[in-house]
Coordinates of C-alpha atoms in Angstrom, one line a residue:
X1 CA 76.8 -53.7 -65.1
X2 CA 78.3 -54.4 -61.7
X3 CA 79.9 -51.5 -60.0
X4 CA 83.6 -51.1 -59.3
X5 CA 84.9 -53.8 -56.7
X6 CA 86.6 -52.5 -53.3
X7 CA 90.0 -53.6 -55.0
X8 CA 89.3 -51.4 -57.9
X9 CA 88.2 -48.6 -55.5
X10 CA 91.4 -48.8 -53.5
X11 CA 93.5 -48.8 -56.5
X12 CA 92.0 -45.7 -57.8
X13 CA 92.4 -44.1 -54.5
X14 CA 96.1 -44.7 -54.1
X15 CA 96.4 -43.5 -57.7
X16 CA 94.8 -40.1 -57.2
X17 CA 96.6 -39.6 -54.0
X18 CA 100.0 -40.4 -55.6
X19 CA 99.3 -38.2 -58.5
X20 CA 98.3 -35.1 -56.4
X21 CA 101.0 -32.4 -57.2
X22 CA 102.1 -29.0 -55.7
X23 CA 102.1 -27.7 -52.3
X24 CA 99.3 -28.2 -49.8
X25 CA 96.6 -25.7 -50.1
X26 CA 93.8 -24.1 -47.9
X27 CA 90.8 -25.9 -48.7
X28 CA 88.4 -22.8 -48.1
X29 CA 90.5 -20.7 -50.3
X30 CA 90.7 -23.3 -53.1
X31 CA 87.0 -23.9 -53.1
X32 CA 86.2 -20.3 -53.0
X33 CA 88.4 -19.2 -55.9
X34 CA 87.8 -22.2 -58.1
X35 CA 84.1 -23.3 -57.6
X36 CA 80.6 -22.0 -57.2
X37 CA 80.1 -23.7 -54.0
X38 CA 79.1 -21.6 -51.1
X39 CA 81.9 -20.9 -48.6
X40 CA 80.5 -19.5 -45.5
X41 CA 83.2 -17.4 -43.5
X42 CA 83.2 -16.4 -39.7
X43 CA 81.2 -13.5 -38.8
X44 CA 78.7 -14.1 -41.7
X45 CA 75.0 -14.8 -40.9
X46 CA 75.2 -18.1 -42.8
X47 CA 78.2 -19.2 -40.6
X48 CA 76.6 -18.2 -37.4
X49 CA 73.3 -20.0 -38.3
X50 CA 75.2 -23.2 -39.2
X51 CA 77.2 -23.3 -35.9
X52 CA 74.0 -22.5 -33.8
X53 CA 72.4 -25.8 -35.2
X54 CA 74.4 -27.8 -32.8
X55 CA 72.6 -29.2 -29.8
X56 CA 75.8 -29.0 -27.5
X57 CA 77.4 -25.4 -27.2
X58 CA 80.6 -27.3 -26.8
X59 CA 80.5 -28.0 -30.5
X60 CA 79.1 -24.5 -31.4
X61 CA 82.0 -23.0 -29.9
X62 CA 84.4 -24.8 -32.0
X63 CA 85.4 -22.5 -34.8
X64 CA 85.8 -24.0 -38.4
X65 CA 88.1 -22.0 -40.7
X66 CA 85.0 -21.9 -43.1
X67 CA 81.8 -23.9 -43.7
X68 CA 81.4 -25.5 -47.1
X69 CA 77.6 -26.0 -48.3
X70 CA 77.5 -28.5 -51.2
X71 CA 74.2 -29.0 -52.9
X72 CA 75.1 -32.1 -54.9
X73 CA 77.2 -35.3 -54.8
X74 CA 79.4 -33.9 -57.6
X75 CA 80.3 -30.7 -55.3
X76 CA 81.0 -33.0 -52.5
X77 CA 83.4 -34.9 -54.8
X78 CA 85.0 -31.4 -55.7
X79 CA 85.6 -30.7 -52.1
X80 CA 87.3 -34.1 -51.3
X81 CA 89.7 -33.6 -54.2
X82 CA 90.7 -30.2 -52.7
X83 CA 91.1 -32.3 -49.3
X84 CA 93.4 -34.6 -51.0
X85 CA 95.6 -31.6 -51.9
X86 CA 95.7 -30.6 -48.2
X87 CA 96.7 -31.9 -44.7
X88 CA 94.0 -30.1 -43.0
X89 CA 91.7 -31.7 -40.5
X90 CA 88.0 -31.3 -41.3
X91 CA 84.7 -32.3 -40.3
X92 CA 81.2 -33.2 -41.8
X93 CA 77.9 -32.3 -40.2
X94 CA 74.5 -33.6 -40.9
X95 CA 72.1 -32.3 -38.1
X96 CA 74.8 -31.8 -35.4
X97 CA 72.9 -33.5 -32.6
X98 CA 75.9 -35.7 -31.5
X99 CA 77.5 -33.8 -28.7
X100 CA 81.0 -35.1 -29.0
X101 CA 83.3 -32.5 -30.0
X102 CA 85.3 -33.2 -33.4
X103 CA 82.5 -35.8 -34.4
X104 CA 80.7 -33.2 -36.5
X105 CA 82.5 -30.1 -35.5
X106 CA 86.0 -28.8 -35.8
X107 CA 88.5 -26.1 -34.6
X108 CA 90.5 -24.3 -37.3
X109 CA 89.7 -26.7 -40.3
X110 CA 87.0 -26.7 -42.9
X111 CA 83.3 -28.1 -41.9
X112 CA 81.3 -29.7 -44.6
X113 CA 77.8 -29.1 -43.8
X114 CA 75.2 -31.4 -45.7
X115 CA 72.4 -29.0 -44.9
X116 CA 71.7 -28.4 -48.6
X117 CA 71.7 -32.0 -49.5
X118 CA 68.0 -32.0 -48.2
X119 CA 66.2 -34.0 -50.7
X120 CA 63.0 -36.1 -49.7
X121 CA 61.7 -37.9 -52.7
X122 CA 59.0 -40.7 -52.4
X123 CA 58.9 -43.3 -55.0
X124 CA 55.5 -45.4 -54.3
X125 CA 56.2 -47.6 -57.2
X126 CA 59.4 -49.0 -55.5
X127 CA 58.0 -47.9 -51.9
X128 CA 61.3 -46.4 -51.3
X129 CA 62.3 -42.6 -50.3
X130 CA 65.5 -40.9 -51.1
X131 CA 66.6 -38.8 -48.3
X132 CA 69.6 -36.2 -48.1
X133 CA 71.7 -36.4 -45.1
X134 CA 71.0 -32.6 -44.5
X135 CA 67.6 -33.3 -43.3
X136 CA 66.3 -33.6 -39.8
X137 CA 63.8 -36.4 -39.2
X138 CA 61.0 -34.1 -38.7
X139 CA 61.7 -32.6 -42.3
X140 CA 61.4 -36.3 -43.5
X141 CA 58.3 -36.8 -41.6
X142 CA 56.8 -33.6 -42.7
X143 CA 57.5 -34.2 -46.3
X144 CA 56.0 -37.7 -46.0
X145 CA 52.9 -36.4 -44.0
X146 CA 49.7 -37.3 -45.9
X147 CA 51.2 -39.7 -48.4
X148 CA 50.3 -42.7 -46.4
X149 CA 54.1 -43.8 -45.9
X150 CA 56.9 -43.1 -43.4
X151 CA 60.7 -44.0 -43.1
X152 CA 62.1 -45.6 -40.1
X153 CA 64.1 -42.8 -38.4
X154 CA 64.6 -40.6 -35.3
X155 CA 62.4 -40.7 -32.3
X156 CA 63.0 -36.8 -31.8
X157 CA 62.4 -34.9 -34.9
X158 CA 65.3 -32.7 -34.5
X159 CA 67.7 -35.4 -34.8
X160 CA 69.8 -35.6 -38.1
X161 CA 69.4 -38.1 -40.6
X162 CA 72.9 -38.7 -41.5
X163 CA 74.5 -39.4 -38.1
X164 CA 71.3 -41.5 -37.1
X165 CA 71.7 -43.8 -40.0
X166 CA 75.2 -44.3 -40.0
X167 CA 75.2 -45.1 -36.3
X168 CA 72.5 -47.8 -36.7
X169 CA 69.5 -45.7 -35.6
X170 CA 66.9 -46.6 -32.9
X171 CA 63.2 -45.8 -33.9
X172 CA 59.8 -46.0 -32.3
X173 CA 59.3 -48.3 -35.5
X174 CA 62.3 -50.7 -34.7
X175 CA 60.4 -53.7 -33.3
X176 CA 58.5 -53.6 -36.5
X177 CA 61.3 -52.9 -39.1
X178 CA 64.7 -53.2 -37.1
X179 CA 67.3 -50.6 -37.0
X180 CA 66.8 -47.6 -39.2
X181 CA 69.9 -48.6 -41.0
X182 CA 68.3 -52.0 -41.9
X183 CA 65.9 -50.1 -43.8
X184 CA 68.5 -48.6 -46.2
X185 CA 68.7 -50.1 -49.6
X186 CA 71.3 -47.9 -51.2
X187 CA 73.8 -45.3 -50.2
X188 CA 75.0 -42.7 -52.7
X189 CA 78.7 -42.3 -51.4
X190 CA 81.6 -40.1 -52.1
X191 CA 84.9 -42.1 -51.6
X192 CA 88.3 -41.0 -50.4
X193 CA 89.3 -41.0 -54.0
X194 CA 86.5 -38.4 -54.7
X195 CA 84.5 -41.0 -56.7
X196 CA 80.9 -41.2 -56.4
X197 CA 79.5 -44.7 -56.1
X198 CA 76.1 -46.4 -55.4
X199 CA 76.6 -48.8 -52.5
X200 CA 74.1 -51.7 -52.1
X201 CA 74.0 -55.3 -51.1
X202 CA 74.3 -56.3 -54.9
X203 CA 77.1 -53.8 -55.7
X204 CA 79.3 -53.7 -52.6
X205 CA 78.1 -56.1 -50.0
X206 CA 80.8 -55.7 -47.5
X207 CA 80.8 -51.9 -47.8
X208 CA 77.0 -52.0 -47.5
X209 CA 77.0 -53.9 -44.1
X210 CA 79.9 -51.8 -42.9
X211 CA 78.0 -48.4 -43.5
X212 CA 75.2 -49.8 -41.3
X213 CA 76.9 -49.0 -37.9
X214 CA 80.2 -47.9 -39.2
X215 CA 80.0 -44.3 -38.8
X216 CA 82.0 -41.8 -40.9
X217 CA 84.9 -44.3 -41.7
X218 CA 84.2 -44.9 -45.3
X219 CA 83.1 -41.9 -47.1
X220 CA 80.5 -39.1 -47.3
X221 CA 77.0 -40.2 -47.8
X222 CA 75.1 -37.7 -50.1
X223 CA 71.7 -39.6 -50.1
X224 CA 70.1 -42.7 -48.5
X225 CA 67.5 -44.7 -50.3
X226 CA 65.4 -46.3 -47.7
X227 CA 62.2 -48.4 -47.6
X228 CA 59.0 -46.7 -47.1
X229 CA 56.5 -48.2 -44.9
X230 CA 52.7 -47.7 -44.7
X231 CA 51.7 -45.2 -42.1
X232 CA 48.6 -43.9 -40.7
X233 CA 47.6 -42.2 -37.4
X234 CA 49.6 -43.0 -34.4
X235 CA 49.1 -42.7 -30.6
X236 CA 51.5 -41.2 -28.2
X237 CA 53.1 -38.7 -26.0
X238 CA 54.5 -38.4 -22.6
X239 CA 53.8 -39.3 -18.9
X240 CA 55.4 -37.3 -16.2
X241 CA 56.1 -38.7 -12.7
X242 CA 57.7 -37.4 -9.5
X243 CA 60.5 -39.8 -8.4
X244 CA 59.9 -41.6 -5.3
X245 CA 61.2 -45.0 -3.9
X246 CA 57.8 -46.4 -4.9
X247 CA 57.8 -44.8 -8.3
X248 CA 61.5 -45.7 -9.0
X249 CA 60.8 -49.4 -8.4
X250 CA 57.4 -49.5 -10.1
X251 CA 58.8 -47.8 -13.4
X252 CA 62.0 -50.0 -13.4
X253 CA 60.0 -53.1 -13.1
X254 CA 57.6 -52.0 -15.9
X255 CA 60.5 -51.3 -18.2
X256 CA 61.9 -54.8 -17.5
X257 CA 58.5 -56.4 -18.1
X258 CA 57.8 -54.4 -21.3
X259 CA 61.2 -55.5 -22.7
X260 CA 61.2 -59.1 -21.5
X261 CA 57.5 -59.8 -22.2
X262 CA 57.1 -57.5 -25.2
X263 CA 53.4 -56.9 -25.5
X264 CA 53.0 -55.7 -29.0
X265 CA 55.6 -55.0 -31.8
X266 CA 53.7 -51.8 -32.7
X267 CA 54.3 -50.5 -28.9
X268 CA 57.5 -48.8 -27.9
X269 CA 58.7 -46.8 -24.9
X270 CA 61.5 -44.9 -23.6
X271 CA 61.8 -44.8 -19.8
X272 CA 63.7 -41.8 -18.6
X273 CA 64.6 -40.2 -15.2
X274 CA 66.1 -36.8 -14.6
X275 CA 67.7 -34.7 -11.9
X276 CA 68.6 -31.0 -12.0
X277 CA 71.1 -28.7 -10.2
X278 CA 70.6 -28.8 -6.5
X279 CA 67.9 -31.4 -6.8
X280 CA 65.2 -28.9 -7.7
X281 CA 63.9 -31.4 -10.2
X282 CA 63.7 -35.1 -9.5
X283 CA 61.3 -36.8 -11.9
X284 CA 60.4 -39.6 -14.6
X285 CA 59.3 -38.8 -18.0
X286 CA 58.1 -41.6 -20.3
X287 CA 57.8 -41.6 -24.0
X288 CA 55.0 -43.8 -25.1
X289 CA 54.2 -44.8 -28.9
X290 CA 51.8 -47.0 -30.5
X291 CA 51.6 -47.4 -34.1
X292 CA 47.8 -47.1 -34.5
X293 CA 45.3 -44.6 -33.5
X294 CA 44.6 -46.6 -30.1
X295 CA 46.8 -49.0 -28.2
X296 CA 44.8 -52.2 -27.2
X297 CA 43.8 -52.5 -23.7
X298 CA 46.7 -53.5 -21.4
X299 CA 49.8 -52.6 -23.5
X300 CA 50.8 -49.6 -21.4
X301 CA 48.9 -50.5 -18.1
X302 CA 52.2 -50.6 -16.2
X303 CA 53.0 -47.0 -17.0
X304 CA 49.6 -45.4 -16.7
X305 CA 48.5 -46.5 -13.3
X306 CA 48.0 -50.2 -13.0
X307 CA 51.5 -50.7 -11.4
X308 CA 50.4 -48.5 -8.3
X309 CA 51.8 -45.1 -9.7
X310 CA 49.9 -42.4 -11.5
X311 CA 51.3 -40.0 -13.8
X312 CA 51.1 -36.4 -12.9
X313 CA 50.6 -35.3 -16.5
X314 CA 49.7 -37.5 -19.5
X315 CA 49.9 -35.9 -22.9
X316 CA 49.2 -39.2 -24.9
X317 CA 46.8 -38.6 -27.8
X318 CA 45.9 -39.9 -31.4
X319 CA 47.8 -37.8 -34.0
X320 CA 49.7 -38.0 -37.1
X321 CA 53.2 -39.6 -37.0
X322 CA 54.7 -36.2 -38.0
X323 CA 53.0 -34.3 -35.3
X324 CA 54.3 -37.1 -32.8
X325 CA 58.1 -36.8 -33.7
X326 CA 57.8 -33.0 -34.0
X327 CA 56.1 -32.9 -30.5
X328 CA 59.0 -34.8 -29.0
X329 CA 61.4 -31.8 -29.8
X330 CA 60.6 -30.3 -26.5
X331 CA 63.3 -32.7 -25.0
X332 CA 66.1 -31.1 -26.8
X333 CA 67.7 -28.8 -24.4
X334 CA 70.0 -26.3 -26.4
X335 CA 72.0 -23.5 -25.0
X336 CA 74.2 -25.9 -22.7
X337 CA 77.4 -28.0 -23.0
X338 CA 76.2 -31.6 -22.9
X339 CA 77.7 -35.1 -23.1
X340 CA 76.2 -38.5 -23.8
X341 CA 77.1 -42.1 -22.8
X342 CA 75.8 -45.5 -23.1
X343 CA 76.1 -49.1 -22.0
X344 CA 74.3 -52.4 -22.8
X345 CA 73.0 -54.8 -20.4
X346 CA 71.1 -58.2 -20.7
X347 CA 68.1 -59.3 -18.6
X348 CA 67.9 -62.7 -17.0
X349 CA 66.5 -65.3 -19.3
X350 CA 62.7 -65.8 -19.1
X351 CA 62.3 -69.0 -17.1
X352 CA 65.4 -68.9 -15.0
X353 CA 65.0 -69.0 -11.4
X354 CA 63.6 -65.6 -10.0
X355 CA 64.2 -64.0 -13.3
X356 CA 61.8 -61.1 -12.6
X357 CA 63.3 -60.2 -9.1
X358 CA 66.9 -60.6 -10.5
X359 CA 66.3 -58.3 -13.4
X360 CA 64.7 -55.8 -11.1
X361 CA 67.7 -56.0 -8.7
X362 CA 70.2 -55.3 -11.5
X363 CA 68.2 -52.2 -12.8
X364 CA 67.8 -50.9 -9.3
X365 CA 71.6 -51.2 -8.9
X366 CA 72.1 -49.4 -12.3
X367 CA 69.7 -46.6 -11.1
X368 CA 71.3 -46.2 -7.8
X369 CA 74.8 -45.8 -9.3
X370 CA 73.3 -43.3 -11.8
X371 CA 71.7 -41.3 -8.9
X372 CA 74.9 -41.4 -6.8
X373 CA 77.1 -40.1 -9.5
X374 CA 74.5 -37.5 -10.5
X375 CA 74.3 -36.3 -7.0
X376 CA 78.2 -35.7 -7.0
X377 CA 77.9 -33.2 -9.6
X378 CA 74.5 -31.5 -8.9
X379 CA 76.5 -28.3 -7.8
X380 CA 77.9 -27.8 -11.3
X381 CA 76.1 -24.8 -12.7
X382 CA 73.1 -25.6 -14.8
X383 CA 73.7 -29.3 -14.6
X384 CA 70.8 -31.7 -15.8
X385 CA 71.5 -35.4 -15.5
X386 CA 69.2 -37.9 -17.3
X387 CA 69.2 -41.7 -17.8
X388 CA 67.1 -43.5 -20.3
X389 CA 66.2 -47.2 -20.3
X390 CA 65.7 -48.2 -23.8
X391 CA 64.1 -51.9 -24.6
X392 CA 66.1 -54.0 -27.0
X393 CA 63.9 -57.2 -26.9
X394 CA 65.2 -60.2 -28.9
X395 CA 62.6 -59.5 -31.4
X396 CA 64.6 -56.7 -32.5
X397 CA 67.6 -58.6 -33.2
X398 CA 65.8 -61.2 -35.2
X399 CA 64.4 -58.4 -37.4
X400 CA 67.8 -56.8 -37.9
X401 CA 69.3 -60.1 -39.2
X402 CA 66.4 -61.1 -41.3
X403 CA 66.4 -57.4 -43.0
X404 CA 70.0 -58.1 -44.3
X405 CA 72.1 -57.4 -41.0
X406 CA 74.4 -54.6 -39.9
X407 CA 77.8 -54.2 -38.4
X408 CA 76.3 -54.8 -34.7
X409 CA 75.0 -58.3 -35.5
X410 CA 73.1 -58.8 -32.3
X411 CA 72.0 -62.2 -31.5
X412 CA 68.5 -63.1 -30.1
X413 CA 70.0 -65.2 -27.1
X414 CA 68.8 -62.6 -24.6
X415 CA 66.5 -59.5 -24.2
X416 CA 68.6 -56.4 -23.6
X417 CA 68.2 -52.8 -22.4
X418 CA 70.2 -50.2 -24.0
X419 CA 71.3 -47.6 -21.4
X420 CA 71.8 -43.9 -22.5
X421 CA 72.7 -41.1 -20.2
X422 CA 73.5 -37.4 -20.5
X423 CA 75.1 -34.7 -18.5
X424 CA 74.1 -31.1 -19.4
X425 CA 75.8 -28.0 -17.9
X426 CA 76.4 -24.3 -18.5
X427 CA 80.1 -23.7 -18.4
X428 CA 82.7 -25.1 -20.9
X429 CA 85.3 -24.7 -17.9
X430 CA 83.4 -27.5 -15.9
X431 CA 84.0 -30.2 -18.7
X432 CA 86.7 -31.9 -16.9
X433 CA 84.4 -32.5 -13.9
X434 CA 81.6 -33.8 -16.1
X435 CA 84.1 -35.9 -18.2
X436 CA 85.0 -37.6 -15.0
X437 CA 81.4 -38.1 -14.2
X438 CA 80.5 -39.6 -17.5
X439 CA 83.4 -42.2 -17.2
X440 CA 82.3 -43.0 -13.6
X441 CA 78.7 -43.7 -14.7
X442 CA 79.4 -45.9 -17.6
X443 CA 82.3 -47.7 -15.9
X444 CA 80.1 -48.3 -13.1
X445 CA 77.3 -49.7 -15.3
X446 CA 79.8 -52.0 -16.9
X447 CA 81.1 -53.1 -13.6
X448 CA 77.8 -54.1 -12.3
X449 CA 76.8 -56.1 -15.4
X450 CA 80.1 -57.9 -15.3
X451 CA 79.6 -58.7 -11.5
X452 CA 76.3 -59.9 -11.9
X453 CA 77.2 -62.0 -14.8
X454 CA 79.9 -63.7 -13.0
X455 CA 77.5 -64.5 -9.9
X456 CA 75.2 -66.1 -12.3
X457 CA 72.4 -63.4 -12.0
X458 CA 72.8 -62.3 -15.6
X459 CA 73.5 -64.5 -18.6
X460 CA 76.6 -64.3 -20.5
X461 CA 75.8 -62.3 -23.5
X462 CA 77.1 -60.2 -26.5
X463 CA 76.8 -56.6 -25.5
X464 CA 78.0 -54.0 -28.1
X465 CA 77.7 -50.4 -27.4
X466 CA 75.2 -48.5 -29.3
X467 CA 77.2 -46.0 -31.4
X468 CA 74.5 -43.0 -31.5
X469 CA 74.6 -42.8 -27.7
X470 CA 78.4 -43.4 -27.2
X471 CA 80.8 -41.2 -25.5
X472 CA 84.0 -40.2 -27.4
X473 CA 86.3 -42.3 -24.9
X474 CA 84.0 -45.4 -25.3
X475 CA 85.7 -48.2 -27.4
X476 CA 82.9 -48.7 -29.9
X477 CA 84.6 -50.9 -32.5
X478 CA 86.4 -52.8 -29.8
X479 CA 82.9 -54.0 -28.4
X480 CA 81.8 -55.5 -31.7
X481 CA 82.2 -59.1 -32.6
X482 CA 85.8 -59.8 -33.6
X483 CA 84.7 -60.8 -37.2
X484 CA 82.6 -57.7 -37.6
X485 CA 85.7 -55.4 -36.5
X486 CA 87.7 -57.2 -38.9
X487 CA 85.1 -56.6 -41.6
X488 CA 85.2 -53.0 -40.8
X489 CA 89.0 -52.8 -40.8
X490 CA 89.1 -54.7 -44.1
X491 CA 86.6 -52.2 -45.7
X492 CA 88.2 -49.3 -44.5
X493 CA 91.6 -50.4 -45.8
X494 CA 90.0 -51.2 -49.2
X495 CA 88.4 -47.8 -49.7
X496 CA 90.5 -45.5 -47.8
X497 CA 94.1 -46.9 -48.0
X498 CA 95.7 -43.6 -47.1
X499 CA 93.5 -42.7 -44.1
X500 CA 91.8 -39.7 -45.3
X501 CA 88.6 -40.4 -42.9
X502 CA 90.7 -42.2 -40.1
X503 CA 93.5 -39.6 -39.8
X504 CA 91.7 -36.2 -40.6
X505 CA 88.2 -36.5 -39.2
X506 CA 86.9 -37.3 -35.7
X507 CA 84.4 -40.0 -34.7
X508 CA 84.6 -43.6 -33.6
X509 CA 87.5 -44.9 -35.5
X510 CA 88.4 -48.7 -36.2

């Protein structure tokens, strides 16, 4: 039998809200006194452990009134019913890797932690995996290790499942299988009316699209059923370079070439640069991946020495997929406040006049701007500034559409690079300084892309923002195609007519 329609769900949500009686209650007290759901209070060990799981100390320093730890979708439904009888703001946390305060953290209201929704169940008959949002991706890869299968997920093992999938999710497997979200075949979702539904292309097609890049605007996902892909040994690791003018130019050119003339869909890279306080470290760190025990000759030559630069250190080797993503956890720097931002840029179309030189000119301008802003805050205690150049070749966009689409709806007109940058620092009191630096960084990136487009150096292109890397001030939904933004708003109004998720949780809102 076909599941409820969105109209039916909306009517049910309105009825439940109208039927709620009595004065507003404290959700923590209600759950603690009427259910068996674990309620973690401040000063308890469990509370402190949950708060320490955030990557950013900015989020860890926020103090929820309690932490609710449901173990089933039914328990999440009970919590939502309690929220409907309250006016408290709240938050939902998967892994806690997003550094934006109030996205998965809260000051003074209840926090719903999904840490006990940690199922990983492989079904070889259907070649799917059911994954709870409380997992991190190294939990998933560890559970699947040795089965011959994997799921498309985070490039760093410590990234949480829920946030990555609801934001789209870049993966080292994306040029083979699209966004991580493109691989979801069903969402188990608790709606704003506290009902539990299974959302698929067949049952709720618009909601299914909206969840793939729509963040936390439509409900609480309690399980994802995703495609399982055959997986054997992989090759990969890190290359470390000292930053010099020669190295900067060579690696930016290599990143451009790798994106524009994508050598092999099984190959993937992240090209990153980093500066630290008072310039004590100025380096490049490369993440290389090949989905096979050994990459074919030539695939990574531009990074391993053929471009005229030689890495100081090379950790690349043949290993299991689980060992690879777990090893990347070294890149997670906890114990600091940190911020994140993004921008999307096109590359000149292949075949256009001097496309290679033009593409390099733009990337060097972007890189120079990042360095200039970074240098302006290097005296902030403990500051670490980094930038990542993430290839988004047109093949990726074609795959995403062929696998059912998503809220981004990238076209394959141009090759793109997704820029991601971070500022990590020690003292919360320095946030206003770093906040301005973040705005200056992505604003300068955008200004340069617009200027080069007007000059005809870059093609006019659709350039949405990658939600997983977005800063809280950036207009994620405003950068989507108009029809995609309208779809998201229509679905939100249907499943959450009274604004439970819109008005009482943080995150990017429609």
